[in-house]
Short mmCIF file of C-alpha atoms in Angstrom, two decimals:
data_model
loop_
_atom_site.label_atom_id
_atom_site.label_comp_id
_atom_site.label_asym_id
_atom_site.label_seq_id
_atom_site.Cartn_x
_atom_site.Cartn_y
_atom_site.Cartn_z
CA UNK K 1 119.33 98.29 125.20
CA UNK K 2 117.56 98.46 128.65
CA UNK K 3 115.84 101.98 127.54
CA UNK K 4 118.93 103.11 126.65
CA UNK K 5 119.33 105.47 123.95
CA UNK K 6 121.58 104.04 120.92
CA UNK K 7 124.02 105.18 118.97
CA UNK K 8 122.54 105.52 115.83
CA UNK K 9 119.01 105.49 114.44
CA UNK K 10 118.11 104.02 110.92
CA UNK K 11 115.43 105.56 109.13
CA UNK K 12 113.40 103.85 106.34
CA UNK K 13 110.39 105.26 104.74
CA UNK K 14 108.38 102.98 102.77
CA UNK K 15 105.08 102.93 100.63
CA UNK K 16 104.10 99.83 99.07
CA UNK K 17 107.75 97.78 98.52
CA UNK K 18 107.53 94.69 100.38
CA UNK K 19 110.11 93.10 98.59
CA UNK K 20 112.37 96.70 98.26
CA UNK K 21 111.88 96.94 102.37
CA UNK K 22 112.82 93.39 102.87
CA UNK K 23 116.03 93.80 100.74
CA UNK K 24 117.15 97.24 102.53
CA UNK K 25 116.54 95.62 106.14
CA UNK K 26 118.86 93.08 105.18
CA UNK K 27 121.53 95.14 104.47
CA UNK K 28 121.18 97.26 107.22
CA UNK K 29 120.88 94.17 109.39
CA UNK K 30 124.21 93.31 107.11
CA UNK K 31 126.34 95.89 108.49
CA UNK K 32 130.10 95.13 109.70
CA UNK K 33 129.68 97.80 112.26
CA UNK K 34 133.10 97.85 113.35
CA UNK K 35 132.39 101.40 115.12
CA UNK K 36 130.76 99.24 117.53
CA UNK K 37 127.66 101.71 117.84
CA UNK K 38 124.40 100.39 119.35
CA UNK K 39 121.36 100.68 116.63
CA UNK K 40 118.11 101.01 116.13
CA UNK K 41 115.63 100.77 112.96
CA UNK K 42 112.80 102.77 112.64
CA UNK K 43 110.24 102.05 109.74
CA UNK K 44 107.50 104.39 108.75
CA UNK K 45 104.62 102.95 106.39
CA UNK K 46 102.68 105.20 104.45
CA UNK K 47 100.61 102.49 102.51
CA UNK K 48 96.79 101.93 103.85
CA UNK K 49 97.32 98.47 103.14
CA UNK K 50 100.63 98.42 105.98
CA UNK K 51 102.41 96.05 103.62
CA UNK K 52 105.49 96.98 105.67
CA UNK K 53 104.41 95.53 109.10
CA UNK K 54 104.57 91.59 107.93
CA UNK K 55 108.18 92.52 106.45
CA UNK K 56 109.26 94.25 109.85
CA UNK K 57 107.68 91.56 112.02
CA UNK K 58 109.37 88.68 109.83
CA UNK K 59 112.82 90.46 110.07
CA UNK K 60 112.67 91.96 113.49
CA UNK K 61 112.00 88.29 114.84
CA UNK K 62 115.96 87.60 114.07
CA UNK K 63 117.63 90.85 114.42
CA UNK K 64 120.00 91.75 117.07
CA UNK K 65 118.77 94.96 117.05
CA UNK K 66 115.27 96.63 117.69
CA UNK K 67 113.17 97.75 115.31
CA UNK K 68 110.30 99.55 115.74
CA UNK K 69 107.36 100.25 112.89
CA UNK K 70 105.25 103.43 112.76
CA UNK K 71 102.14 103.88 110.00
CA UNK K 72 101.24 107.28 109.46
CA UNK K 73 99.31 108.26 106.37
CA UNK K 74 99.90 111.50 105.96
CA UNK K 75 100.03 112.59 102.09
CA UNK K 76 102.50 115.14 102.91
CA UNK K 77 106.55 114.15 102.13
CA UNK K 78 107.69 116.88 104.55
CA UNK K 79 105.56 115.61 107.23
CA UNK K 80 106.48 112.03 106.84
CA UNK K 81 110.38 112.38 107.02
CA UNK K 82 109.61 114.77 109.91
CA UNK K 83 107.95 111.57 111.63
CA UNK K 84 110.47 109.51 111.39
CA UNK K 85 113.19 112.29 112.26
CA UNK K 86 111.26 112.74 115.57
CA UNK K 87 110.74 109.01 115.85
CA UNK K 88 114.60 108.92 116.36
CA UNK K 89 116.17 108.30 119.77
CA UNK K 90 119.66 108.08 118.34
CA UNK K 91 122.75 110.72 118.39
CA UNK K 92 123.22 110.16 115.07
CA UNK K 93 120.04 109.58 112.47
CA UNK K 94 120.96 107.60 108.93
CA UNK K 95 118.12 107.56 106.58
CA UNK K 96 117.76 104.93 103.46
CA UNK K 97 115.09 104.39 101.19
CA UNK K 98 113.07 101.54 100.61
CA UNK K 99 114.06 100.78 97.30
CA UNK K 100 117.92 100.74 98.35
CA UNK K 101 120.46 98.49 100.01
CA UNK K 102 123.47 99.07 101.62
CA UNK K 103 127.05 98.34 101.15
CA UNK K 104 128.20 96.26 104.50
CA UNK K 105 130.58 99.11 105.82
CA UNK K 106 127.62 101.62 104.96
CA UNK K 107 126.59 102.93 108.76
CA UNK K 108 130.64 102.60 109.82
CA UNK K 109 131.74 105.21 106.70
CA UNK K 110 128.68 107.52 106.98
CA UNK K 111 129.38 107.75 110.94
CA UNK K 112 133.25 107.81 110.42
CA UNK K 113 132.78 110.47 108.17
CA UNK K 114 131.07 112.72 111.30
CA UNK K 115 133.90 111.52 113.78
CA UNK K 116 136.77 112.38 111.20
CA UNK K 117 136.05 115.76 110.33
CA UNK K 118 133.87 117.05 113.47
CA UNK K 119 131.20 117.89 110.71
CA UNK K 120 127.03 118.09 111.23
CA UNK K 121 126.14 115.91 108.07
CA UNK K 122 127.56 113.69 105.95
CA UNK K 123 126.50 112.43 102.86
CA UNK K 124 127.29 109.65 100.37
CA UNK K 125 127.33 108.15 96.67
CA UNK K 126 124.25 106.41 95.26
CA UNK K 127 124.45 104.45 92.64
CA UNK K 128 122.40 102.23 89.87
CA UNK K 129 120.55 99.03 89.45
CA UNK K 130 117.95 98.53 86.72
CA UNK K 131 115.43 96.72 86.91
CA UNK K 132 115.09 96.15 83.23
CA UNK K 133 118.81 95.11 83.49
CA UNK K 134 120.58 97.63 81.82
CA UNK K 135 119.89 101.53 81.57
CA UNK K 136 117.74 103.17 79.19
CA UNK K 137 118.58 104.24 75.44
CA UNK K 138 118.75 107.80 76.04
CA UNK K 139 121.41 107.13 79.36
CA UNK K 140 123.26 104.59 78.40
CA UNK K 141 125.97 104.95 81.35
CA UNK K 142 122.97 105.45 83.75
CA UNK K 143 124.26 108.88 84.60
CA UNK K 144 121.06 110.64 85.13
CA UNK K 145 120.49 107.89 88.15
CA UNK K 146 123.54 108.07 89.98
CA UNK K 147 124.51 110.72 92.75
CA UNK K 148 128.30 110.61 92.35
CA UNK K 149 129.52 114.21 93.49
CA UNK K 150 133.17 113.17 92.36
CA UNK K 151 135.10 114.73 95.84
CA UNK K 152 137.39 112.96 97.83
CA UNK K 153 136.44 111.14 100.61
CA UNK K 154 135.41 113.19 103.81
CA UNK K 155 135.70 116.81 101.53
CA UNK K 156 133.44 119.36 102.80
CA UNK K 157 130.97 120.49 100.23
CA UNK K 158 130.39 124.20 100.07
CA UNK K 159 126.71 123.48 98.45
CA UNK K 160 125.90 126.95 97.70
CA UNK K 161 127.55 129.71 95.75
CA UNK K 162 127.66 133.51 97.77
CA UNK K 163 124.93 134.53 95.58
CA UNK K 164 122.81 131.76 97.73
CA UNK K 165 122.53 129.70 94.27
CA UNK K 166 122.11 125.63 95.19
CA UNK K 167 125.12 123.85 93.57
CA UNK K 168 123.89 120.59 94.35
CA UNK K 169 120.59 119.11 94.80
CA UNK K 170 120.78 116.98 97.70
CA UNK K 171 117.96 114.36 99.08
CA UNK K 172 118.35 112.44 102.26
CA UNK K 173 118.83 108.81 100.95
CA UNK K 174 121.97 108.08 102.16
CA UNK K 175 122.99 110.87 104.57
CA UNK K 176 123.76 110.86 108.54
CA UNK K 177 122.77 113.75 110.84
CA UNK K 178 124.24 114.78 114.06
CA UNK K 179 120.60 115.59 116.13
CA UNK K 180 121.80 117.05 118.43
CA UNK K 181 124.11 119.73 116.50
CA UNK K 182 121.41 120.19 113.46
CA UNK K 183 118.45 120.64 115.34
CA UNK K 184 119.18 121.83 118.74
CA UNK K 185 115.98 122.83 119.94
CA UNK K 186 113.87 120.08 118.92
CA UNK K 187 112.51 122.40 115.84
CA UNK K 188 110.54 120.77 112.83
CA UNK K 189 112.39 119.69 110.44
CA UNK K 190 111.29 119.69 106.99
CA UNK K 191 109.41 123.14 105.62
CA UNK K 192 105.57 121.20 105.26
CA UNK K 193 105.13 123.69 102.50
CA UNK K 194 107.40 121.95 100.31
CA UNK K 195 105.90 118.12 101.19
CA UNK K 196 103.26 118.69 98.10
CA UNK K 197 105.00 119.87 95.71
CA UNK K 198 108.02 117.95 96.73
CA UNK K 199 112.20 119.32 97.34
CA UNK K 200 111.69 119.10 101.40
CA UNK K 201 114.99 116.87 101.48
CA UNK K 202 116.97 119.40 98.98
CA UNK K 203 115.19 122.31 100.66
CA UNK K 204 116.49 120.91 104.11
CA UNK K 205 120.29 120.38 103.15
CA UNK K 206 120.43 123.59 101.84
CA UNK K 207 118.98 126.00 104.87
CA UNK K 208 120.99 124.02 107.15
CA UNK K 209 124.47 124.66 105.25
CA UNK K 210 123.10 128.77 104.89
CA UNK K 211 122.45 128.29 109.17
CA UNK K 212 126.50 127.22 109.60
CA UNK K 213 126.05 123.60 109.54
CA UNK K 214 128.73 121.72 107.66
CA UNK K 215 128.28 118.94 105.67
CA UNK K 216 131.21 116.48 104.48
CA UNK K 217 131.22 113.65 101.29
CA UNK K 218 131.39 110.28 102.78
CA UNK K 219 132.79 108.85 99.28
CA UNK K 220 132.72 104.84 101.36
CA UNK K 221 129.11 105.13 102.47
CA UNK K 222 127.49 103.48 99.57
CA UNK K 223 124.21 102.25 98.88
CA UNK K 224 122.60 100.70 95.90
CA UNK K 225 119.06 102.19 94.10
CA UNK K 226 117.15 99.47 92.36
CA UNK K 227 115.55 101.61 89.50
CA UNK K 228 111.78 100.75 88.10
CA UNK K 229 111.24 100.25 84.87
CA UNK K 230 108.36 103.11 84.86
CA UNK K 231 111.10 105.49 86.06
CA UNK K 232 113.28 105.03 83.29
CA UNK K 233 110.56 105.76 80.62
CA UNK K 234 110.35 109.25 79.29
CA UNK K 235 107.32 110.99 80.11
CA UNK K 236 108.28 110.21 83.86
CA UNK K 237 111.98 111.77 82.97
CA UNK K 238 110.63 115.06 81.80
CA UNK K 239 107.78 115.96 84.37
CA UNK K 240 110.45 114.82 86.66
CA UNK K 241 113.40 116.92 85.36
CA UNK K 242 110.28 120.25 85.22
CA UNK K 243 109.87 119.44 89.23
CA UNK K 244 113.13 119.28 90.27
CA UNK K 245 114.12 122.66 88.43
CA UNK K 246 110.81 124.21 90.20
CA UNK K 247 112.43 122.81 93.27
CA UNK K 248 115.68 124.65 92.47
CA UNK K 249 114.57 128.17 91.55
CA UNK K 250 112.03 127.91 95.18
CA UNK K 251 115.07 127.11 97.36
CA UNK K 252 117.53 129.13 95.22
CA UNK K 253 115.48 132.21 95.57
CA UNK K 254 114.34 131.46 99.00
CA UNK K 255 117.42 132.40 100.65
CA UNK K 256 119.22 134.40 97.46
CA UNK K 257 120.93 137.50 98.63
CA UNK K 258 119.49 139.54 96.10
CA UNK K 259 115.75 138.00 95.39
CA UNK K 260 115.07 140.42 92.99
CA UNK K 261 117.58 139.60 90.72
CA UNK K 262 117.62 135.99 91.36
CA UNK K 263 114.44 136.07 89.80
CA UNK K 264 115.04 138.02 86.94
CA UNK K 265 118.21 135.75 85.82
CA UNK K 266 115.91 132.58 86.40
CA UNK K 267 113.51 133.98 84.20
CA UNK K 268 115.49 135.23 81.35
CA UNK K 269 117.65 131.81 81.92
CA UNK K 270 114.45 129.89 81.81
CA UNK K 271 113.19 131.62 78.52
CA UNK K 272 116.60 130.86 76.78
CA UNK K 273 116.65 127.34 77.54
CA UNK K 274 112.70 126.78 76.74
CA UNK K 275 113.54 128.48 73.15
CA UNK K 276 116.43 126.22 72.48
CA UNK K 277 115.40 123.40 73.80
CA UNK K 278 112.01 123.35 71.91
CA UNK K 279 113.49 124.39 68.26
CA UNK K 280 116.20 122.02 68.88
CA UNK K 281 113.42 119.28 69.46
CA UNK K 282 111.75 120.11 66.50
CA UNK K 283 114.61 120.26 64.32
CA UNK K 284 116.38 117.51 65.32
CA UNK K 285 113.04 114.96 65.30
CA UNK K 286 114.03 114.44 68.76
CA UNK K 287 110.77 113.99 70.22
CA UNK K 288 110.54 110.97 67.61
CA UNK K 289 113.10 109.34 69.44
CA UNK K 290 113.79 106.88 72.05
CA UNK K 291 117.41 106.84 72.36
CA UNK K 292 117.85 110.80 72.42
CA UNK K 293 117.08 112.81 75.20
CA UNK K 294 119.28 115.97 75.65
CA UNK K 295 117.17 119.07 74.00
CA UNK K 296 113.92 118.17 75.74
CA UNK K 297 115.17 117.69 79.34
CA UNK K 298 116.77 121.38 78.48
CA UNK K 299 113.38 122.47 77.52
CA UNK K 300 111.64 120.99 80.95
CA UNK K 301 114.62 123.26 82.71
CA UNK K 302 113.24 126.38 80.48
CA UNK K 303 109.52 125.61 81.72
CA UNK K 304 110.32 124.38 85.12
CA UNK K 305 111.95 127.93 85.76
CA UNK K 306 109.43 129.87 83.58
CA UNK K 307 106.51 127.91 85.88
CA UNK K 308 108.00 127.46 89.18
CA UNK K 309 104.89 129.08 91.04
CA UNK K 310 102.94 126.57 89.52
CA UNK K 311 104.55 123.53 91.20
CA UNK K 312 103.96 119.55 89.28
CA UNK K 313 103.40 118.50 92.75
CA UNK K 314 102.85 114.61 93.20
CA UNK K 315 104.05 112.36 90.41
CA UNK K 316 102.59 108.59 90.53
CA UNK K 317 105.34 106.39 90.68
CA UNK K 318 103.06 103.04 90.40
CA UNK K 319 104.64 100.77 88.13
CA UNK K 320 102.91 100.16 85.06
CA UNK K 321 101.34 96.92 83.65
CA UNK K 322 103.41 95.30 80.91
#
Protein backbone atom coordinates (compact mmCIF):
# COMPACT_ATOMS: atom_id res chain seq x y z
CA UNK A 1 0.00 0.00 0.00
CA UNK A 2 3.00 2.42 -0.52
CA UNK A 3 2.33 3.96 3.19
CA UNK A 4 -0.94 4.38 2.33
CA UNK A 5 -3.54 4.15 4.83
CA UNK A 6 -6.19 1.19 4.10
CA UNK A 7 -9.48 0.81 4.20
CA UNK A 8 -10.04 -1.30 6.93
CA UNK A 9 -8.00 -2.59 9.85
CA UNK A 10 -8.44 -6.19 11.35
CA UNK A 11 -7.89 -6.60 14.85
CA UNK A 12 -7.01 -9.94 16.54
CA UNK A 13 -6.06 -10.34 20.09
CA UNK A 14 -4.55 -13.49 21.03
CA UNK A 15 -3.05 -15.31 24.17
CA UNK A 16 -1.81 -18.67 23.77
CA UNK A 17 -4.05 -20.20 20.53
CA UNK A 18 -1.70 -21.06 17.92
CA UNK A 19 -3.92 -23.23 16.27
CA UNK A 20 -7.29 -20.76 17.10
CA UNK A 21 -4.98 -17.72 15.47
CA UNK A 22 -4.02 -19.78 12.55
CA UNK A 23 -7.70 -20.74 11.83
CA UNK A 24 -9.08 -16.96 12.23
CA UNK A 25 -6.17 -15.60 9.84
CA UNK A 26 -7.39 -17.87 7.37
CA UNK A 27 -10.64 -16.70 7.24
CA UNK A 28 -9.87 -13.30 7.31
CA UNK A 29 -7.31 -13.95 4.60
CA UNK A 30 -10.65 -15.89 3.14
CA UNK A 31 -12.66 -12.93 2.60
CA UNK A 32 -14.64 -12.30 -0.85
CA UNK A 33 -14.14 -8.65 -0.31
CA UNK A 34 -16.25 -7.56 -3.00
CA UNK A 35 -16.28 -3.88 -1.37
CA UNK A 36 -12.96 -3.82 -2.82
CA UNK A 37 -11.43 -2.12 0.44
CA UNK A 38 -7.64 -2.25 0.97
CA UNK A 39 -6.76 -4.22 4.44
CA UNK A 40 -4.65 -4.61 6.95
CA UNK A 41 -4.20 -7.23 9.98
CA UNK A 42 -2.99 -6.29 13.11
CA UNK A 43 -2.17 -9.05 15.78
CA UNK A 44 -1.50 -8.34 19.38
CA UNK A 45 0.13 -11.26 21.56
CA UNK A 46 -0.24 -11.22 25.09
CA UNK A 47 1.49 -14.66 25.80
CA UNK A 48 5.31 -14.42 27.23
CA UNK A 49 5.97 -17.30 25.22
CA UNK A 50 4.84 -15.06 21.66
CA UNK A 51 3.28 -18.24 20.33
CA UNK A 52 1.54 -15.88 17.89
CA UNK A 53 4.65 -14.56 15.99
CA UNK A 54 5.55 -18.14 14.17
CA UNK A 55 1.67 -18.23 13.18
CA UNK A 56 1.82 -14.53 11.79
CA UNK A 57 5.19 -15.00 10.11
CA UNK A 58 3.99 -18.44 8.47
CA UNK A 59 0.73 -16.74 7.19
CA UNK A 60 1.93 -13.28 6.44
CA UNK A 61 4.60 -14.94 4.03
CA UNK A 62 1.46 -15.66 1.51
CA UNK A 63 -0.99 -12.99 2.18
CA UNK A 64 -1.86 -10.29 -0.14
CA UNK A 65 -2.23 -8.15 2.52
CA UNK A 66 0.10 -6.81 5.40
CA UNK A 67 0.08 -7.88 8.59
CA UNK A 68 1.76 -6.56 11.25
CA UNK A 69 2.33 -8.33 14.96
CA UNK A 70 2.59 -6.36 18.22
CA UNK A 71 3.44 -8.26 21.86
CA UNK A 72 2.48 -6.33 24.69
CA UNK A 73 2.04 -7.98 28.05
CA UNK A 74 0.06 -5.95 29.77
CA UNK A 75 -2.39 -7.92 32.29
CA UNK A 76 -4.92 -5.34 31.80
CA UNK A 77 -8.02 -6.26 29.04
CA UNK A 78 -8.80 -2.54 28.69
CA UNK A 79 -5.33 -1.71 27.95
CA UNK A 80 -4.77 -4.42 25.47
CA UNK A 81 -7.83 -3.72 23.11
CA UNK A 82 -6.78 -0.06 23.53
CA UNK A 83 -3.36 -1.23 21.84
CA UNK A 84 -4.57 -2.63 19.16
CA UNK A 85 -7.37 0.16 18.63
CA UNK A 86 -4.43 2.66 18.44
CA UNK A 87 -2.38 0.20 16.44
CA UNK A 88 -5.05 0.82 13.69
CA UNK A 89 -4.33 2.92 10.60
CA UNK A 90 -7.62 2.04 8.98
CA UNK A 91 -11.05 4.18 8.54
CA UNK A 92 -12.82 1.48 9.59
CA UNK A 93 -11.42 -1.04 12.59
CA UNK A 94 -13.07 -4.86 12.63
CA UNK A 95 -12.02 -6.78 15.60
CA UNK A 96 -12.22 -10.86 15.87
CA UNK A 97 -11.07 -13.07 18.39
CA UNK A 98 -8.64 -15.65 18.30
CA UNK A 99 -10.72 -18.44 18.90
CA UNK A 100 -13.16 -17.40 15.90
CA UNK A 101 -13.37 -17.60 12.13
CA UNK A 102 -15.12 -15.80 9.75
CA UNK A 103 -17.81 -16.35 7.29
CA UNK A 104 -16.20 -15.34 3.65
CA UNK A 105 -18.54 -12.21 3.14
CA UNK A 106 -17.71 -11.30 6.92
CA UNK A 107 -15.58 -7.78 6.42
CA UNK A 108 -18.03 -6.93 3.12
CA UNK A 109 -21.48 -7.22 5.53
CA UNK A 110 -19.93 -5.65 8.68
CA UNK A 111 -18.61 -2.63 6.37
CA UNK A 112 -21.87 -2.63 4.21
CA UNK A 113 -23.70 -2.40 7.20
CA UNK A 114 -21.77 1.25 8.02
CA UNK A 115 -22.22 2.40 4.27
CA UNK A 116 -26.05 1.41 4.26
CA UNK A 117 -27.30 3.11 7.13
CA UNK A 118 -24.61 6.05 7.68
CA UNK A 119 -24.26 4.47 11.26
CA UNK A 120 -20.88 4.64 13.76
CA UNK A 121 -20.86 0.80 14.65
CA UNK A 122 -22.09 -2.14 13.52
CA UNK A 123 -22.29 -5.30 15.02
CA UNK A 124 -22.99 -8.96 14.15
CA UNK A 125 -24.23 -12.62 15.11
CA UNK A 126 -21.86 -15.09 16.76
CA UNK A 127 -22.50 -18.31 16.81
CA UNK A 128 -21.39 -21.99 18.22
CA UNK A 129 -18.87 -24.69 17.73
CA UNK A 130 -18.01 -27.18 20.46
CA UNK A 131 -15.25 -28.53 20.91
CA UNK A 132 -16.57 -31.57 22.65
CA UNK A 133 -18.88 -31.81 19.55
CA UNK A 134 -22.08 -31.07 20.76
CA UNK A 135 -23.27 -28.57 23.60
CA UNK A 136 -23.46 -29.28 27.12
CA UNK A 137 -26.39 -31.11 29.11
CA UNK A 138 -27.67 -28.18 30.78
CA UNK A 139 -27.81 -26.08 27.03
CA UNK A 140 -28.66 -28.39 24.85
CA UNK A 141 -29.44 -25.82 21.85
CA UNK A 142 -26.16 -24.02 22.84
CA UNK A 143 -28.13 -20.91 23.59
CA UNK A 144 -26.13 -19.56 26.38
CA UNK A 145 -23.08 -19.40 23.60
CA UNK A 146 -24.59 -17.73 20.85
CA UNK A 147 -25.05 -13.82 20.38
CA UNK A 148 -28.11 -13.88 18.12
CA UNK A 149 -29.96 -10.44 18.88
CA UNK A 150 -32.90 -11.67 16.52
CA UNK A 151 -33.30 -7.95 14.45
CA UNK A 152 -33.36 -7.60 10.96
CA UNK A 153 -30.51 -6.98 9.10
CA UNK A 154 -28.98 -3.37 9.32
CA UNK A 155 -31.80 -2.41 12.42
CA UNK A 156 -30.48 0.08 14.69
CA UNK A 157 -30.31 -1.15 18.22
CA UNK A 158 -31.45 1.30 20.85
CA UNK A 159 -29.13 -0.66 23.58
CA UNK A 160 -30.29 1.18 26.50
CA UNK A 161 -33.64 1.87 28.05
CA UNK A 162 -34.28 5.97 29.18
CA UNK A 163 -33.68 4.92 32.61
CA UNK A 164 -29.86 4.32 31.25
CA UNK A 165 -30.51 0.40 31.97
CA UNK A 166 -28.08 -1.84 29.40
CA UNK A 167 -30.46 -3.98 27.26
CA UNK A 168 -27.80 -5.82 25.75
CA UNK A 169 -24.44 -6.81 26.74
CA UNK A 170 -22.29 -6.24 23.91
CA UNK A 171 -18.37 -7.33 23.47
CA UNK A 172 -16.32 -6.39 20.49
CA UNK A 173 -15.87 -9.83 18.73
CA UNK A 174 -17.38 -9.23 15.70
CA UNK A 175 -18.12 -5.48 15.47
CA UNK A 176 -16.74 -2.61 12.96
CA UNK A 177 -16.02 0.96 14.12
CA UNK A 178 -15.99 4.09 12.16
CA UNK A 179 -12.50 5.82 13.90
CA UNK A 180 -12.88 8.57 12.82
CA UNK A 181 -16.70 9.28 13.90
CA UNK A 182 -16.31 7.22 17.42
CA UNK A 183 -13.30 8.63 18.62
CA UNK A 184 -12.66 11.93 17.13
CA UNK A 185 -10.02 13.22 19.14
CA UNK A 186 -7.78 10.39 19.39
CA UNK A 187 -9.20 9.73 23.16
CA UNK A 188 -8.50 6.29 24.98
CA UNK A 189 -10.67 3.99 24.38
CA UNK A 190 -11.52 1.46 26.82
CA UNK A 191 -12.16 2.75 30.72
CA UNK A 192 -8.59 0.82 32.21
CA UNK A 193 -10.63 0.58 35.34
CA UNK A 194 -12.74 -2.00 33.99
CA UNK A 195 -9.60 -4.19 32.26
CA UNK A 196 -9.32 -6.20 35.82
CA UNK A 197 -12.32 -6.92 36.62
CA UNK A 198 -13.36 -7.30 33.07
CA UNK A 199 -16.83 -5.56 30.91
CA UNK A 200 -14.34 -2.88 29.06
CA UNK A 201 -15.94 -4.12 25.61
CA UNK A 202 -19.72 -3.94 27.10
CA UNK A 203 -18.70 -0.86 29.08
CA UNK A 204 -17.44 0.71 25.69
CA UNK A 205 -20.61 -0.04 23.46
CA UNK A 206 -22.67 1.31 25.91
CA UNK A 207 -21.05 5.01 26.70
CA UNK A 208 -20.66 5.41 23.12
CA UNK A 209 -24.53 4.80 22.25
CA UNK A 210 -25.33 7.31 25.70
CA UNK A 211 -22.52 9.95 23.67
CA UNK A 212 -24.99 9.84 20.26
CA UNK A 213 -23.20 7.22 18.46
CA UNK A 214 -25.42 4.79 16.61
CA UNK A 215 -24.92 1.40 16.28
CA UNK A 216 -26.76 -0.92 13.58
CA UNK A 217 -27.19 -5.17 13.53
CA UNK A 218 -25.21 -6.47 10.69
CA UNK A 219 -27.43 -9.83 10.74
CA UNK A 220 -24.72 -11.17 7.39
CA UNK A 221 -21.52 -10.49 9.29
CA UNK A 222 -21.03 -13.83 10.81
CA UNK A 223 -18.35 -15.45 12.53
CA UNK A 224 -17.95 -18.78 14.15
CA UNK A 225 -16.72 -19.30 18.17
CA UNK A 226 -15.00 -22.60 18.68
CA UNK A 227 -16.05 -23.25 22.39
CA UNK A 228 -13.50 -25.16 24.98
CA UNK A 229 -14.47 -27.84 26.67
CA UNK A 230 -13.43 -26.08 30.17
CA UNK A 231 -15.91 -23.34 29.22
CA UNK A 232 -18.77 -25.44 28.96
CA UNK A 233 -18.28 -27.04 32.47
CA UNK A 234 -20.20 -25.55 35.31
CA UNK A 235 -18.18 -24.01 37.84
CA UNK A 236 -16.75 -21.82 34.88
CA UNK A 237 -20.67 -21.05 33.89
CA UNK A 238 -21.54 -19.68 37.27
CA UNK A 239 -18.46 -17.46 38.30
CA UNK A 240 -18.92 -16.43 34.78
CA UNK A 241 -22.68 -15.62 34.80
CA UNK A 242 -21.70 -13.64 38.80
CA UNK A 243 -19.08 -11.41 36.56
CA UNK A 244 -21.01 -10.52 33.86
CA UNK A 245 -24.06 -9.36 36.14
CA UNK A 246 -21.27 -7.30 38.26
CA UNK A 247 -20.43 -5.97 34.86
CA UNK A 248 -24.07 -4.98 34.27
CA UNK A 249 -25.11 -3.26 37.51
CA UNK A 250 -21.27 -1.08 37.13
CA UNK A 251 -22.20 0.15 33.64
CA UNK A 252 -25.96 0.27 34.34
CA UNK A 253 -25.47 2.50 37.26
CA UNK A 254 -22.60 4.31 35.81
CA UNK A 255 -24.54 6.39 33.57
CA UNK A 256 -28.30 5.68 35.21
CA UNK A 257 -30.31 8.83 35.35
CA UNK A 258 -31.28 8.35 38.74
CA UNK A 259 -28.12 6.45 40.57
CA UNK A 260 -29.77 6.40 43.63
CA UNK A 261 -32.49 4.42 42.70
CA UNK A 262 -30.73 2.34 40.24
CA UNK A 263 -29.09 1.03 43.09
CA UNK A 264 -31.75 0.43 45.30
CA UNK A 265 -33.82 -1.69 42.53
CA UNK A 266 -30.48 -3.70 41.84
CA UNK A 267 -30.29 -4.47 45.30
CA UNK A 268 -33.72 -5.45 46.21
CA UNK A 269 -33.70 -7.27 42.55
CA UNK A 270 -30.52 -8.95 43.51
CA UNK A 271 -31.88 -10.17 46.99
CA UNK A 272 -35.05 -11.66 45.26
CA UNK A 273 -33.28 -13.59 42.78
CA UNK A 274 -30.41 -14.87 45.37
CA UNK A 275 -33.52 -16.15 47.64
CA UNK A 276 -35.15 -17.97 44.83
CA UNK A 277 -32.55 -19.10 43.16
CA UNK A 278 -30.86 -20.75 46.24
CA UNK A 279 -34.22 -22.48 47.75
CA UNK A 280 -35.03 -23.48 44.34
CA UNK A 281 -31.49 -25.23 44.20
CA UNK A 282 -32.01 -26.88 47.25
CA UNK A 283 -35.34 -28.08 46.62
CA UNK A 284 -35.09 -29.15 43.38
CA UNK A 285 -31.50 -31.23 44.02
CA UNK A 286 -30.34 -29.07 41.34
CA UNK A 287 -26.93 -28.61 42.40
CA UNK A 288 -26.81 -32.61 42.11
CA UNK A 289 -27.21 -32.24 38.60
CA UNK A 290 -25.45 -32.06 35.41
CA UNK A 291 -28.07 -31.57 32.93
CA UNK A 292 -29.99 -28.71 34.94
CA UNK A 293 -28.85 -25.40 35.20
CA UNK A 294 -31.60 -22.68 35.42
CA UNK A 295 -32.05 -21.85 39.40
CA UNK A 296 -28.33 -21.52 40.06
CA UNK A 297 -27.33 -19.20 37.17
CA UNK A 298 -30.48 -17.09 38.75
CA UNK A 299 -28.79 -17.28 42.02
CA UNK A 300 -25.16 -16.04 40.53
CA UNK A 301 -27.51 -12.96 39.07
CA UNK A 302 -28.82 -12.46 42.90
CA UNK A 303 -25.03 -12.43 44.18
CA UNK A 304 -23.46 -10.81 41.24
CA UNK A 305 -25.86 -7.74 41.96
CA UNK A 306 -25.78 -8.13 45.79
CA UNK A 307 -21.61 -8.12 45.34
CA UNK A 308 -20.94 -5.97 42.45
CA UNK A 309 -18.29 -3.77 44.43
CA UNK A 310 -16.52 -6.77 44.97
CA UNK A 311 -15.69 -7.58 41.33
CA UNK A 312 -14.56 -11.78 40.34
CA UNK A 313 -11.99 -10.11 38.33
CA UNK A 314 -9.76 -12.56 36.17
CA UNK A 315 -11.15 -16.01 35.51
CA UNK A 316 -8.43 -18.70 34.17
CA UNK A 317 -9.57 -19.91 31.06
CA UNK A 318 -6.59 -22.64 30.69
CA UNK A 319 -8.00 -25.71 29.51
CA UNK A 320 -7.94 -28.46 31.80
CA UNK A 321 -6.11 -31.85 31.62
CA UNK A 322 -8.39 -34.76 30.74
Amino acid sequence: MSGASPDLTLAILTYDRPEGLAATLRSCLGQRNRLGLSIEIVVVDNHPSGSGRPVVEATAAGSPWPIRYVQDLTRNMATLRNRGFSEARGRWLAVIDDDETAADDWTDALVGALQATGADIAVGPRFALFEAGAPPPYDPEGRQFVRDLHLPDLAEIDLTTASGRPRYGLGTGNSVFDMGRCFPEGEGVMREAFGDAGGEDAELFVRLHRQGRRIVWSARAKVTETVSRNRTEIPYRLIRTRRETQHYVSIYIDGARWPVLARIELFLKGLMQAAVGGMLTLVTLEGRSDSRLRWRLLLEHGLGKLSWRRPVGYIDETPTLV
